[in-house]
mmCIF file of C-alpha atoms and ligand atoms in Angstrom:
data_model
loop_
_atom_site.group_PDB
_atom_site.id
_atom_site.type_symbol
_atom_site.label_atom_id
_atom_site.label_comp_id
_atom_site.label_asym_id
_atom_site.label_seq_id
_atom_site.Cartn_x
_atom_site.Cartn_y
_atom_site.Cartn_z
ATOM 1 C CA UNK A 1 0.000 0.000 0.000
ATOM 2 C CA UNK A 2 1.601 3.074 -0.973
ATOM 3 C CA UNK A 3 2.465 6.071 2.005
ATOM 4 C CA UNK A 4 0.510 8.817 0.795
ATOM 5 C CA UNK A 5 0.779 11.932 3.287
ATOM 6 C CA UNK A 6 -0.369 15.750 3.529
ATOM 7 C CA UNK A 7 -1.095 18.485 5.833
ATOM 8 C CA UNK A 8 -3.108 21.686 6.092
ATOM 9 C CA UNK A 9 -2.488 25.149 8.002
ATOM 10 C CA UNK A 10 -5.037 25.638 10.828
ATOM 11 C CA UNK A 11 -5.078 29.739 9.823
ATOM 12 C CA UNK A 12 -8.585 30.076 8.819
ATOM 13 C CA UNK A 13 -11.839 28.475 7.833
ATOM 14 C CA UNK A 14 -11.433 25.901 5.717
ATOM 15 C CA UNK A 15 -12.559 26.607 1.590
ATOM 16 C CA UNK A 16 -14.358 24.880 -0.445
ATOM 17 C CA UNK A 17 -10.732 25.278 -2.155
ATOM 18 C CA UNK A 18 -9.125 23.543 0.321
ATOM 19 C CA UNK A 19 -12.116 20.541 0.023
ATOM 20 C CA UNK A 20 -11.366 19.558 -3.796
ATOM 21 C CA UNK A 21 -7.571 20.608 -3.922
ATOM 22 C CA UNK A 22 -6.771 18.542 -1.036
ATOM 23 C CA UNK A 23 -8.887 17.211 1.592
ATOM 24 C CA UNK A 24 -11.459 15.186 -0.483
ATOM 25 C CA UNK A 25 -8.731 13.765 -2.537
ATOM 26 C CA UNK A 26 -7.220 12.574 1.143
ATOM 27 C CA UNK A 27 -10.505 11.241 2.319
ATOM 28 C CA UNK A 28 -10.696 9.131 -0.763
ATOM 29 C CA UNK A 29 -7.087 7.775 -0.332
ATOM 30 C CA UNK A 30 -7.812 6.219 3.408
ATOM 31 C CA UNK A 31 -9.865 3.153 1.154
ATOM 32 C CA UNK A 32 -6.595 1.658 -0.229
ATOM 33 C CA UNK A 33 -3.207 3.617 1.330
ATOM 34 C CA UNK A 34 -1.504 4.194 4.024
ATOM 35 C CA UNK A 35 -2.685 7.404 5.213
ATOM 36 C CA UNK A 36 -1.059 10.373 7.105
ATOM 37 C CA UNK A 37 -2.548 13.257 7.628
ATOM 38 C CA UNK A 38 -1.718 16.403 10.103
ATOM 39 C CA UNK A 39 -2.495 19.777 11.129
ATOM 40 C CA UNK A 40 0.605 22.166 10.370
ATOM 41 C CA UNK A 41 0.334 24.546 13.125
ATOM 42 C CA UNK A 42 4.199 25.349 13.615
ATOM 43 C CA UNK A 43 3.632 25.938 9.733
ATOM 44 C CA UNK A 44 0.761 28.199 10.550
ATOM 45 C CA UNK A 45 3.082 30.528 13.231
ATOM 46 C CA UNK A 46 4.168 32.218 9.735
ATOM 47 C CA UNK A 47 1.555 34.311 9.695
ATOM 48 C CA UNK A 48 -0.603 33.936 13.242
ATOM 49 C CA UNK A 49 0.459 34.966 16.311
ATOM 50 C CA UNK A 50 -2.358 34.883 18.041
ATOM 51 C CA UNK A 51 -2.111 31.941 21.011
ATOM 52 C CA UNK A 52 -5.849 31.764 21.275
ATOM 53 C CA UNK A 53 -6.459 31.924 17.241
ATOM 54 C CA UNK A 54 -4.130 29.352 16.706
ATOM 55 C CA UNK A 55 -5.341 26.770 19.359
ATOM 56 C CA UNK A 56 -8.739 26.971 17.918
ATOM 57 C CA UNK A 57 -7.656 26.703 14.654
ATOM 58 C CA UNK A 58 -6.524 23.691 15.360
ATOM 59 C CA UNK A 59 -9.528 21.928 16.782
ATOM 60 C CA UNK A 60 -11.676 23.819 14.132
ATOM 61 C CA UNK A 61 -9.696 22.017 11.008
ATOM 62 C CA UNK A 62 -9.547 18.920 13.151
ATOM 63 C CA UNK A 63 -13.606 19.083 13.345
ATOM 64 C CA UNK A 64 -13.282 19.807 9.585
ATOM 65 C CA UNK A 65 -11.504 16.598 8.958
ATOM 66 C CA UNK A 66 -13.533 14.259 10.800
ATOM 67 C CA UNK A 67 -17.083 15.830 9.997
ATOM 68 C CA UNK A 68 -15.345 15.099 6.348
ATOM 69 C CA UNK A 69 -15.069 11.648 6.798
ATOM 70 C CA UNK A 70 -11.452 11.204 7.405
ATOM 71 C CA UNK A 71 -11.015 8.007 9.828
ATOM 72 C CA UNK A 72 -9.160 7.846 12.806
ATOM 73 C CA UNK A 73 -9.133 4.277 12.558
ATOM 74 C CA UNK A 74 -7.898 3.934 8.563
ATOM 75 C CA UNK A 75 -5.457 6.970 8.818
ATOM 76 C CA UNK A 76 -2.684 8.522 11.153
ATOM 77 C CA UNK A 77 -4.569 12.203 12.179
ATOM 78 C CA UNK A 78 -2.273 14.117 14.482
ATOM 79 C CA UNK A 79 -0.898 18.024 14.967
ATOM 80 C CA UNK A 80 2.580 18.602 13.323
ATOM 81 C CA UNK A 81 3.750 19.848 16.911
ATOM 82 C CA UNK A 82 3.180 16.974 18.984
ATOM 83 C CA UNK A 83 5.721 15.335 16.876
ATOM 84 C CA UNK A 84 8.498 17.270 17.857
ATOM 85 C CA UNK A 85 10.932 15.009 15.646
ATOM 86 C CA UNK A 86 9.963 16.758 12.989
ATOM 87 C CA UNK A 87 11.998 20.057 14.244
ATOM 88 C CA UNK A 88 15.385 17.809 14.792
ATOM 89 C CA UNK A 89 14.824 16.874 11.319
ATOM 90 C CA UNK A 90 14.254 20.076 10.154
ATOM 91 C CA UNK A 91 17.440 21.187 11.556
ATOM 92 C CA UNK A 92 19.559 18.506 9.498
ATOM 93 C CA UNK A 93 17.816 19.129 6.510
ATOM 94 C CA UNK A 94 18.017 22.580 7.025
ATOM 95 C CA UNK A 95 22.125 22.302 6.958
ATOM 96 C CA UNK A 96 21.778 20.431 3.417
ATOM 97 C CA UNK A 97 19.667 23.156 1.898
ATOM 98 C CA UNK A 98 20.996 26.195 -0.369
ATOM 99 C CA UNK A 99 20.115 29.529 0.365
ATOM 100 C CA UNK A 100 19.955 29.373 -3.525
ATOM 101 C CA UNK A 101 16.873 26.629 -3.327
ATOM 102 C CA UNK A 102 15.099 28.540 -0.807
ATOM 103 C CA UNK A 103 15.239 32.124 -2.407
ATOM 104 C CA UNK A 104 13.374 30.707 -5.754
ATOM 105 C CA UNK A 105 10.673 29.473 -3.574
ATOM 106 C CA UNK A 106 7.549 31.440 -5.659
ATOM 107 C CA UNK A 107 5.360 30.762 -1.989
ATOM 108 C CA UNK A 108 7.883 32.653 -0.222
ATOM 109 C CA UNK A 109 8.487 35.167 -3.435
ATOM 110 C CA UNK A 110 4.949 36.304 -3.866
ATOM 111 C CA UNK A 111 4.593 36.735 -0.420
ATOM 112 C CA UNK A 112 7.766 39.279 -0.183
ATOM 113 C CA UNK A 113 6.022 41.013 -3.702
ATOM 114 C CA UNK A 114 2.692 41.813 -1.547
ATOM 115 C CA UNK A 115 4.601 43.455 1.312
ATOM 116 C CA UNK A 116 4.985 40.922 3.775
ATOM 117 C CA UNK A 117 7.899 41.306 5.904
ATOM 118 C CA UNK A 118 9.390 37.858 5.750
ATOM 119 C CA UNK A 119 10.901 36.193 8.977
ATOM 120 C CA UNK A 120 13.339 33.647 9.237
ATOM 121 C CA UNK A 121 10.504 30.901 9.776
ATOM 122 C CA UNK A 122 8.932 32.283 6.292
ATOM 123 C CA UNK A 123 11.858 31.718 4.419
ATOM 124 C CA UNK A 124 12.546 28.110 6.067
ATOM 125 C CA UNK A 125 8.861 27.139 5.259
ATOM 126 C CA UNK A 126 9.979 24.653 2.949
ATOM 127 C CA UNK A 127 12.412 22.806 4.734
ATOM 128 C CA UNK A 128 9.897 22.513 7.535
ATOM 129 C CA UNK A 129 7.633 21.280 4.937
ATOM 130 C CA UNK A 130 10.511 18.610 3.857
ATOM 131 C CA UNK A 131 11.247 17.207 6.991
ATOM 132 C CA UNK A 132 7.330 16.426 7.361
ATOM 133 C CA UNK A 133 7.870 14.518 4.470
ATOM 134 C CA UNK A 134 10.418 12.915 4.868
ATOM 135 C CA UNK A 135 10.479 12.191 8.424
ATOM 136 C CA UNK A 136 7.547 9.217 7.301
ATOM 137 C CA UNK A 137 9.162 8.477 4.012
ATOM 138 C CA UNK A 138 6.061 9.164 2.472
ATOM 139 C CA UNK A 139 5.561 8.463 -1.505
ATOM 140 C CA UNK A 140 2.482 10.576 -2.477
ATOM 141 C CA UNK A 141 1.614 13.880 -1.139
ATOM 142 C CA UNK A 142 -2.045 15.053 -2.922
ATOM 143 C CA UNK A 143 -1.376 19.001 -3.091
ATOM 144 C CA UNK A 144 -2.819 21.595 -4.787
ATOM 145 C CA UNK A 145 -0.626 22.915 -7.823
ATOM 146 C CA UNK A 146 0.371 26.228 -5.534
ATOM 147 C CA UNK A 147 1.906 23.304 -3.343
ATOM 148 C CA UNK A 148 4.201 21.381 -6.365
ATOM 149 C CA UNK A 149 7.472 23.489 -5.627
ATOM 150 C CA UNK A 150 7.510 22.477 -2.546
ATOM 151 C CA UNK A 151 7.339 18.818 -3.214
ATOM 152 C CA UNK A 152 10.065 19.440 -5.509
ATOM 153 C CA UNK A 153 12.169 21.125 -2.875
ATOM 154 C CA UNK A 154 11.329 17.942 -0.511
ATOM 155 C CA UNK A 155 13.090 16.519 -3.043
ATOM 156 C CA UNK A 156 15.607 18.301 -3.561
ATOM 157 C CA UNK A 157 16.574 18.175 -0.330
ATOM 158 C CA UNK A 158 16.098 14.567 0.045
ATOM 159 C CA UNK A 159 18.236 14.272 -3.045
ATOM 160 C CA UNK A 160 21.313 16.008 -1.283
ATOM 161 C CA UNK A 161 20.931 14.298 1.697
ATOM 162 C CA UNK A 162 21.014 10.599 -0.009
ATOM 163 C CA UNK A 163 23.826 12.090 -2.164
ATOM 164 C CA UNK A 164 25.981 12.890 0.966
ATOM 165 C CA UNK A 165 24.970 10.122 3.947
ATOM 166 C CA UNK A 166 23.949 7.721 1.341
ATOM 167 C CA UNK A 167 20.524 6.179 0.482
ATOM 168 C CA UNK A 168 18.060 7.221 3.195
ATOM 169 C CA UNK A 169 14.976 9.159 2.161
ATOM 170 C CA UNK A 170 12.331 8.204 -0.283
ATOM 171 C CA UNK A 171 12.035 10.616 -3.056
ATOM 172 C CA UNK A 172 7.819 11.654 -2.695
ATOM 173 C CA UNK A 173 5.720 12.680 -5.669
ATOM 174 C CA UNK A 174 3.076 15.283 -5.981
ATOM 175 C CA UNK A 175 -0.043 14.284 -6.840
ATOM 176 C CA UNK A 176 -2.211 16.921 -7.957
ATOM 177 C CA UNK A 177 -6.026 16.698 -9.765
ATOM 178 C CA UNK A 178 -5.545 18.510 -13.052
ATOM 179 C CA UNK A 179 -9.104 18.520 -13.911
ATOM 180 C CA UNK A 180 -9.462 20.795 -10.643
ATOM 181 C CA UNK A 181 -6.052 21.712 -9.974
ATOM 182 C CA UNK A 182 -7.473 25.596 -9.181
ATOM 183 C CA UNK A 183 -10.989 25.909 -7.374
ATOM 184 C CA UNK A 184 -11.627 30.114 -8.403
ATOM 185 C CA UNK A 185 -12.871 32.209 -5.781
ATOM 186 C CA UNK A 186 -15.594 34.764 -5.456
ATOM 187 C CA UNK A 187 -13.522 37.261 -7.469
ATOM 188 C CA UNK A 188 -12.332 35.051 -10.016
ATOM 189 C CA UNK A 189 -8.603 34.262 -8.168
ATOM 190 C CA UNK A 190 -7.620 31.311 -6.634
ATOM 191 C CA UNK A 191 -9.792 31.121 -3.511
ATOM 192 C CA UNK A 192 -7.754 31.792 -0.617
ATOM 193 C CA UNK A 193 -8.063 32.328 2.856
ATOM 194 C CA UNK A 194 -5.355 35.073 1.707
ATOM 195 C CA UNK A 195 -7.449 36.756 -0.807
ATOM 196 C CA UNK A 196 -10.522 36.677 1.395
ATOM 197 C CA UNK A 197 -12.439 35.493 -1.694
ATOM 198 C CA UNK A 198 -13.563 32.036 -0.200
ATOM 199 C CA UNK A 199 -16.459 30.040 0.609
ATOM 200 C CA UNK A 200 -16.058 28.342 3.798
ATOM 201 C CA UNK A 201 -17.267 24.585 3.883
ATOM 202 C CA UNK A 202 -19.003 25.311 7.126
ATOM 203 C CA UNK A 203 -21.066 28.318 7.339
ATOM 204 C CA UNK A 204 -24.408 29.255 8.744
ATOM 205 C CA UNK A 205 -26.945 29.516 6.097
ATOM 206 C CA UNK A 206 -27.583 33.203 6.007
ATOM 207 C CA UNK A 207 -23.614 33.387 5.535
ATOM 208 C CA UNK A 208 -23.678 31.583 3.268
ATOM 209 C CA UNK A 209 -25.833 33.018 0.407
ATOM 210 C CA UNK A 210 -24.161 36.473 1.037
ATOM 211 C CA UNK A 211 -21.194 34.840 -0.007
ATOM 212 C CA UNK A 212 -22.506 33.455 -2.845
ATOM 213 C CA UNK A 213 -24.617 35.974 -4.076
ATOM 214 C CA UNK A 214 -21.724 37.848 -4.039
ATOM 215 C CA UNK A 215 -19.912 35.935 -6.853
ATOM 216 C CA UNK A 216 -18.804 38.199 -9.248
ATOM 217 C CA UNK A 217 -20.253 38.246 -12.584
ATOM 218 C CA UNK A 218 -19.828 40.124 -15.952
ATOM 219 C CA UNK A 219 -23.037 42.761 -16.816
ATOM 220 C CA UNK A 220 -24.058 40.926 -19.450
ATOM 221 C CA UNK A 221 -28.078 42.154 -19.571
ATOM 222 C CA UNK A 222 -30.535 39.288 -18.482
ATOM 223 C CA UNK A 223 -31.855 38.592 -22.070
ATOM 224 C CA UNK A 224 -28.410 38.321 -23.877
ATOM 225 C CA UNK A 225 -26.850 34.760 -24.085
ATOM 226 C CA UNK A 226 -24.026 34.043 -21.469
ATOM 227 C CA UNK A 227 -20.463 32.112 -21.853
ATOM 228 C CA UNK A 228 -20.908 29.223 -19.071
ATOM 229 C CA UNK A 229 -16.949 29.267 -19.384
ATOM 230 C CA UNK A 230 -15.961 31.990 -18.700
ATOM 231 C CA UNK A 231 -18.126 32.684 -15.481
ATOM 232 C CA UNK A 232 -17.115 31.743 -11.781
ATOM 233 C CA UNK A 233 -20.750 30.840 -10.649
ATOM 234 C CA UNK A 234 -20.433 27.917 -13.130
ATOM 235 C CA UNK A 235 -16.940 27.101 -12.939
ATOM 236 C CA UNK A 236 -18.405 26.509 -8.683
ATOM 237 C CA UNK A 237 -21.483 24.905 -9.885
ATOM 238 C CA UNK A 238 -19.747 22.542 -12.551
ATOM 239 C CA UNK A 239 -17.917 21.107 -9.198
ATOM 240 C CA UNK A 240 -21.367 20.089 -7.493
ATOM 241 C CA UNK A 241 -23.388 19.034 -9.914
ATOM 242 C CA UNK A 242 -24.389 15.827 -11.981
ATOM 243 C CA UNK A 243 -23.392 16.056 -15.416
ATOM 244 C CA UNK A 244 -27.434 16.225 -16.470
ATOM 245 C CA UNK A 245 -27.294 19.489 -14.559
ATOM 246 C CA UNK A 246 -24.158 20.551 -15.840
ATOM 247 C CA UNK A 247 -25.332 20.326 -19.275
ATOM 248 C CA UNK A 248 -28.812 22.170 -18.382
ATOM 249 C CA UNK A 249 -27.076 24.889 -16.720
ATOM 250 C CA UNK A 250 -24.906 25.469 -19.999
ATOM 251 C CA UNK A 251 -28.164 25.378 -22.261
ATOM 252 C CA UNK A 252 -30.123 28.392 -19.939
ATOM 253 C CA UNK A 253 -26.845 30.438 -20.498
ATOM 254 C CA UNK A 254 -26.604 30.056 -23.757
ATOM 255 C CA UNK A 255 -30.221 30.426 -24.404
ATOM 256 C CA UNK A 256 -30.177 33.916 -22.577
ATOM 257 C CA UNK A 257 -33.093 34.855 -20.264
ATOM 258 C CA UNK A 258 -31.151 33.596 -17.622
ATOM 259 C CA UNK A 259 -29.991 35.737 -14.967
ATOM 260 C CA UNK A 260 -26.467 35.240 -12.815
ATOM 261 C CA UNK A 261 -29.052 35.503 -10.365
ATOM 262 C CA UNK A 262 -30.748 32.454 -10.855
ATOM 263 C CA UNK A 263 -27.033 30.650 -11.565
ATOM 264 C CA UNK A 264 -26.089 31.578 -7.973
ATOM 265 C CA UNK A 265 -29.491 30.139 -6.652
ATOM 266 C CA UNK A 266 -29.008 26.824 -7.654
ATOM 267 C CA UNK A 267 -25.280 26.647 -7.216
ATOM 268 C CA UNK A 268 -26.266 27.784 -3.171
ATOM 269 C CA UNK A 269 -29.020 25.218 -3.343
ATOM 270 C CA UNK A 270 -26.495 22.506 -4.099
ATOM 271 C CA UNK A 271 -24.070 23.628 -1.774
ATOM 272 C CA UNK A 272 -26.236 23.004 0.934
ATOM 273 C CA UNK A 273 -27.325 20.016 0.063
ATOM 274 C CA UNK A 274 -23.777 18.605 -0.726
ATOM 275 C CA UNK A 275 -22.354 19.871 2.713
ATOM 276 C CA UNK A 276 -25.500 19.358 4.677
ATOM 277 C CA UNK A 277 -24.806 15.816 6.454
ATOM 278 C CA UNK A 278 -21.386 16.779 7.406
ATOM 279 C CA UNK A 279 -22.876 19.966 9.139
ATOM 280 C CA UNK A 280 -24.754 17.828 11.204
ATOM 281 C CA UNK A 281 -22.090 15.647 11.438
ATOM 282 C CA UNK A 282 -20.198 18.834 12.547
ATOM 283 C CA UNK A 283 -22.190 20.042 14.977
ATOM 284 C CA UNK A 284 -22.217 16.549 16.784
ATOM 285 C CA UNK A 285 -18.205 16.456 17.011
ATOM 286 C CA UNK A 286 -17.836 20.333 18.248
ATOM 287 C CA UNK A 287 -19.590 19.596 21.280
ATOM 288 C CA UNK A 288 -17.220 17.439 22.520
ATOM 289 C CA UNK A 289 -14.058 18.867 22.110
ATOM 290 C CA UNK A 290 -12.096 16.300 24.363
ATOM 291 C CA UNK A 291 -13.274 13.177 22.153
ATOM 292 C CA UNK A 292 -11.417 15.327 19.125
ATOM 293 C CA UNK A 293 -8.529 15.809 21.269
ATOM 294 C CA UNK A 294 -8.000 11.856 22.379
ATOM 295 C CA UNK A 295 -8.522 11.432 18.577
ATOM 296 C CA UNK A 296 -5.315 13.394 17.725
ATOM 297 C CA UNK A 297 -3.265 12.012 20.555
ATOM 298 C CA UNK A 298 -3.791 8.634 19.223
ATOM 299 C CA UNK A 299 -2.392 9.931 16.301
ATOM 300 C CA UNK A 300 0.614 11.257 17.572
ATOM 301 C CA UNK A 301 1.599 8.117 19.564
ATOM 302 C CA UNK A 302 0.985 6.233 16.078
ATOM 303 C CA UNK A 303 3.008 9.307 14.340
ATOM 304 C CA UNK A 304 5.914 9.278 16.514
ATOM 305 C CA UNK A 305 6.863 5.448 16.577
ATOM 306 C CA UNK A 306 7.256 6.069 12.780
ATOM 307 C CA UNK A 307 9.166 8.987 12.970
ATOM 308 C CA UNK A 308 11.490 7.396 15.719
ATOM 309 C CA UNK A 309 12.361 5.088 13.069
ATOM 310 C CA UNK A 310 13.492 7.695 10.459
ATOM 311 C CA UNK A 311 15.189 10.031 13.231
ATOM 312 C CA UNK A 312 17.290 6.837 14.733
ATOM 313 C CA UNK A 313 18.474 6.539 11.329
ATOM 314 C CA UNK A 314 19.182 9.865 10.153
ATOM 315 C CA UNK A 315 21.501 10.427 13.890
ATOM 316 C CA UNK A 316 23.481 7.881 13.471
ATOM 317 C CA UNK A 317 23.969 8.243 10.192
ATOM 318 C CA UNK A 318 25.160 11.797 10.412
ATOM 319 C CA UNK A 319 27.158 11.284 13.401
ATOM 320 C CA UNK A 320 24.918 12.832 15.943
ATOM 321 C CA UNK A 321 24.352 9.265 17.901
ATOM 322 C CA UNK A 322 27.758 9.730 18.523
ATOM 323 C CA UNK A 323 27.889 6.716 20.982
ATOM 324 C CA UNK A 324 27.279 4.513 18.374
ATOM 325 C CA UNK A 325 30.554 5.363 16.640
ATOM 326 C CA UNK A 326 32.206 4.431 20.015
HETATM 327 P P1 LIG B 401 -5.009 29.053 1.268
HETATM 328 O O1 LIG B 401 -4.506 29.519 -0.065
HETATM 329 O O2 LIG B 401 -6.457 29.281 1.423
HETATM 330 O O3 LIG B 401 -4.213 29.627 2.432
HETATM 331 P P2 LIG B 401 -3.539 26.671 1.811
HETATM 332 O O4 LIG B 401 -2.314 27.245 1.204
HETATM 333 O O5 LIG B 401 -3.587 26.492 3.319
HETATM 334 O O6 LIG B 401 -4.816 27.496 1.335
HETATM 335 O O7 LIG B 401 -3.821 25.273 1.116
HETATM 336 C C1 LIG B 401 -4.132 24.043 1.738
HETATM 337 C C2 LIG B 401 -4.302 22.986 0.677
HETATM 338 O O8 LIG B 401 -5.445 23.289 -0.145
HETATM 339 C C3 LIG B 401 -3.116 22.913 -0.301
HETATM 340 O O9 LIG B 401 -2.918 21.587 -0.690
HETATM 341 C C4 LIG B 401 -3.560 23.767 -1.447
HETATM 342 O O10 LIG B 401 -2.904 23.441 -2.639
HETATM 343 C C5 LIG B 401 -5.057 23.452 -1.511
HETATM 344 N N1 LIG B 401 -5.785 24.612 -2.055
HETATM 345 C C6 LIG B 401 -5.876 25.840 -1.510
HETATM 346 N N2 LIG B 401 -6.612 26.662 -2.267
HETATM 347 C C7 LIG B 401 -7.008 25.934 -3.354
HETATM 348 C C8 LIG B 401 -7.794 26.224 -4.520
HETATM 349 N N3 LIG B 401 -8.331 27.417 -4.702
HETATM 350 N N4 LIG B 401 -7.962 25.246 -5.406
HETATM 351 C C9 LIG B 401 -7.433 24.019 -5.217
HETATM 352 N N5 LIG B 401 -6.680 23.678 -4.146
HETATM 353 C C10 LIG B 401 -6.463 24.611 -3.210
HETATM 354 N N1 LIG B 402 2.502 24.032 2.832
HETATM 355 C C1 LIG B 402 1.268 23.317 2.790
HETATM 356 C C2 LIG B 402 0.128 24.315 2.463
HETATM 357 O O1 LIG B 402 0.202 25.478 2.770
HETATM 358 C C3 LIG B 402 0.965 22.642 4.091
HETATM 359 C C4 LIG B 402 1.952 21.570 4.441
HETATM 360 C C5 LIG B 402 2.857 21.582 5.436
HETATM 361 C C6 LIG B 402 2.077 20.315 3.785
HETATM 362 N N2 LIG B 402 3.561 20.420 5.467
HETATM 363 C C7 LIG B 402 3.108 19.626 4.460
HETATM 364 C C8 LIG B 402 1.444 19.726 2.693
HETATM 365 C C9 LIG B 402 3.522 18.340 4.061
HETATM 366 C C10 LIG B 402 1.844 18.454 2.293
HETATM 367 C C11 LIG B 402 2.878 17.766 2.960
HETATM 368 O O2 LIG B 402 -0.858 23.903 1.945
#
């Protein structure tokens, strides 16, 4: 069964982005792989430094997960910090990366271009990012394409590393959906918690159709004919609906008479009836907070006697079990 591993940042409510780039394509692995999958909250510290914010982050994607349908008892669910291998790693890897590598990151690039003023932590992102990789020699990591540099950089890294203390880490491969490798967001960008252009998975109702109704849309008068593919409300829609409804959709904008309007009323009708059983599945979970948190420590214990294996390896062969040597 092949290792297939990924994470998400607990640094806002989860997107429907988030759902089809990465976390549906995760629930779906846990049938026939080996699954890891984590919370990256020291990943999250890049940008939220806010001790409350962050702690409920947490829970809040780990309610996510599990309303979802990922399974506690098919997968490895944990938070990236109670696995605190993963910063020894980090250092090693970190003294086999080039400054070179890092600076063409295009994550860490095109946050410099909007004005951010990048800390240390920023700029290591990546090798972070490696060593929770590598530190479970995981094969398949399902990203979305934003994520593919880093996977190369994993590599990269893992690359040097072999090169130097000989063969040690597997080399991982991306694996990204190309029919949906970008979900757009209400402006027409990639949605992004960054871009405040998302759709949250969970949101009450009334939420909700605000943020769908406000979609943007071209002014194309009611009568005229409409290009389904060039519009965001059906690029959303085409992502809940059957392929019957798909098809109808296309005909009422072509045929004009057919208002945005009415687009965005049937793309919020499916939305709530796609997400509605995990809402209540939701709702369930969040009042019992502790259950969640047993869930994730039975993660970690899982978690760390794989990473013990990796870490054993990786000290003594760089010389840090020194006693070994002796
Ligand atoms: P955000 O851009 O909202 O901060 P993250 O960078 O935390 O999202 O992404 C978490 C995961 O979700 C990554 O695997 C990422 O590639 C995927 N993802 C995020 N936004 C989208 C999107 N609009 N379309 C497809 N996948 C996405
Ligand atoms: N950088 C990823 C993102 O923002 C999150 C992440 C951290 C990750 N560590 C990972 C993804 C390891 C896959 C594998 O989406």
């Amino acid at each position: 069964m092949a290792r297939v591993l990924s994470g998400i940042q607990p640094s806002g409510n989860l997107h429907i982005g988030n759902y089809f780039g990465m976390m549906k394509p995760m629930i779906e692995y846990q049938q026939n792989s080996e699954l890891y999958c984590f919370i990256v909250n020291y990943h999250a510290m890049t940008s939220v430094h806010d001790g409350r914010r962050l702690a409920q982050g947490t829970i809040e994607a780990a309610l996510d997960f599990l309303a979802l349908g990922l399974d506690p008892h098919k997968s490895i669910f944990w938070v990236q910090s109670d696995v605190i291998e993963v910063q020894e790693l980090t250092w090693i890897l970190s003294t086999m990366t080039n400054m070179g590598l890092l600076e063409r990151a295009h994550s860490y690039k095109d946050k410099v271009a909007q004005g951010i003023t990048p800390s240390h932590g920023l700029f290591a992102y990546p090798v972070l990012m490696a060593a929770d990789i590598l530190l479970y020699q995981a094969e398949i990591i399902p990203v979305g394409k934003d994520q593919k540099q880093h996977i190369e950089m994993t590599r990269d890294i893992a690359i040097s590393f072999n090169h130097e203390f000989g063969e040690t880490f597997v080399l991982p491969e991306p694996q990204i959906s190309e029919e949906l490798a970008t979900v757009p967001g209400l402006d027409g960008r990639k949605m992004s918690k960054s871009y405040d252009n998302t759709i949250p998975i969970f949101l009450p109702k009334s939420e909700l159709k605000k943020r769908v109704m406000s979609i943007v849309t071209d002014s194309t008068p009611l009568e005229q004919s409409k290009d389904p593919d060039t519009c965001n409300v059906f690029a959303l829609y085409k992502l809940f609906a059957s392929s019957e409804k798909i098809q109808a959709m296309r005909q009422h904008y072509l045929g004009g008479n057919y208002g945005y309007g009415h687009a965005k009323k049937e793309l919020l009708s499916l939305l709530e009836e796609y997400f509605a059983p995990y809402q209540e599945r939701r709702l369930e979970l969040a009042k019992n907070p502790a259950t969640v948190i047993d869930i994730l420590q039975h993660g970690t214990a899982k978690a760390r006697e794989k990473a013990a294996i990796t870490i054993e390896l990786v000290r003594e062969k760089t010389g840090l079990a020194y006693k070994k040597f002796f």
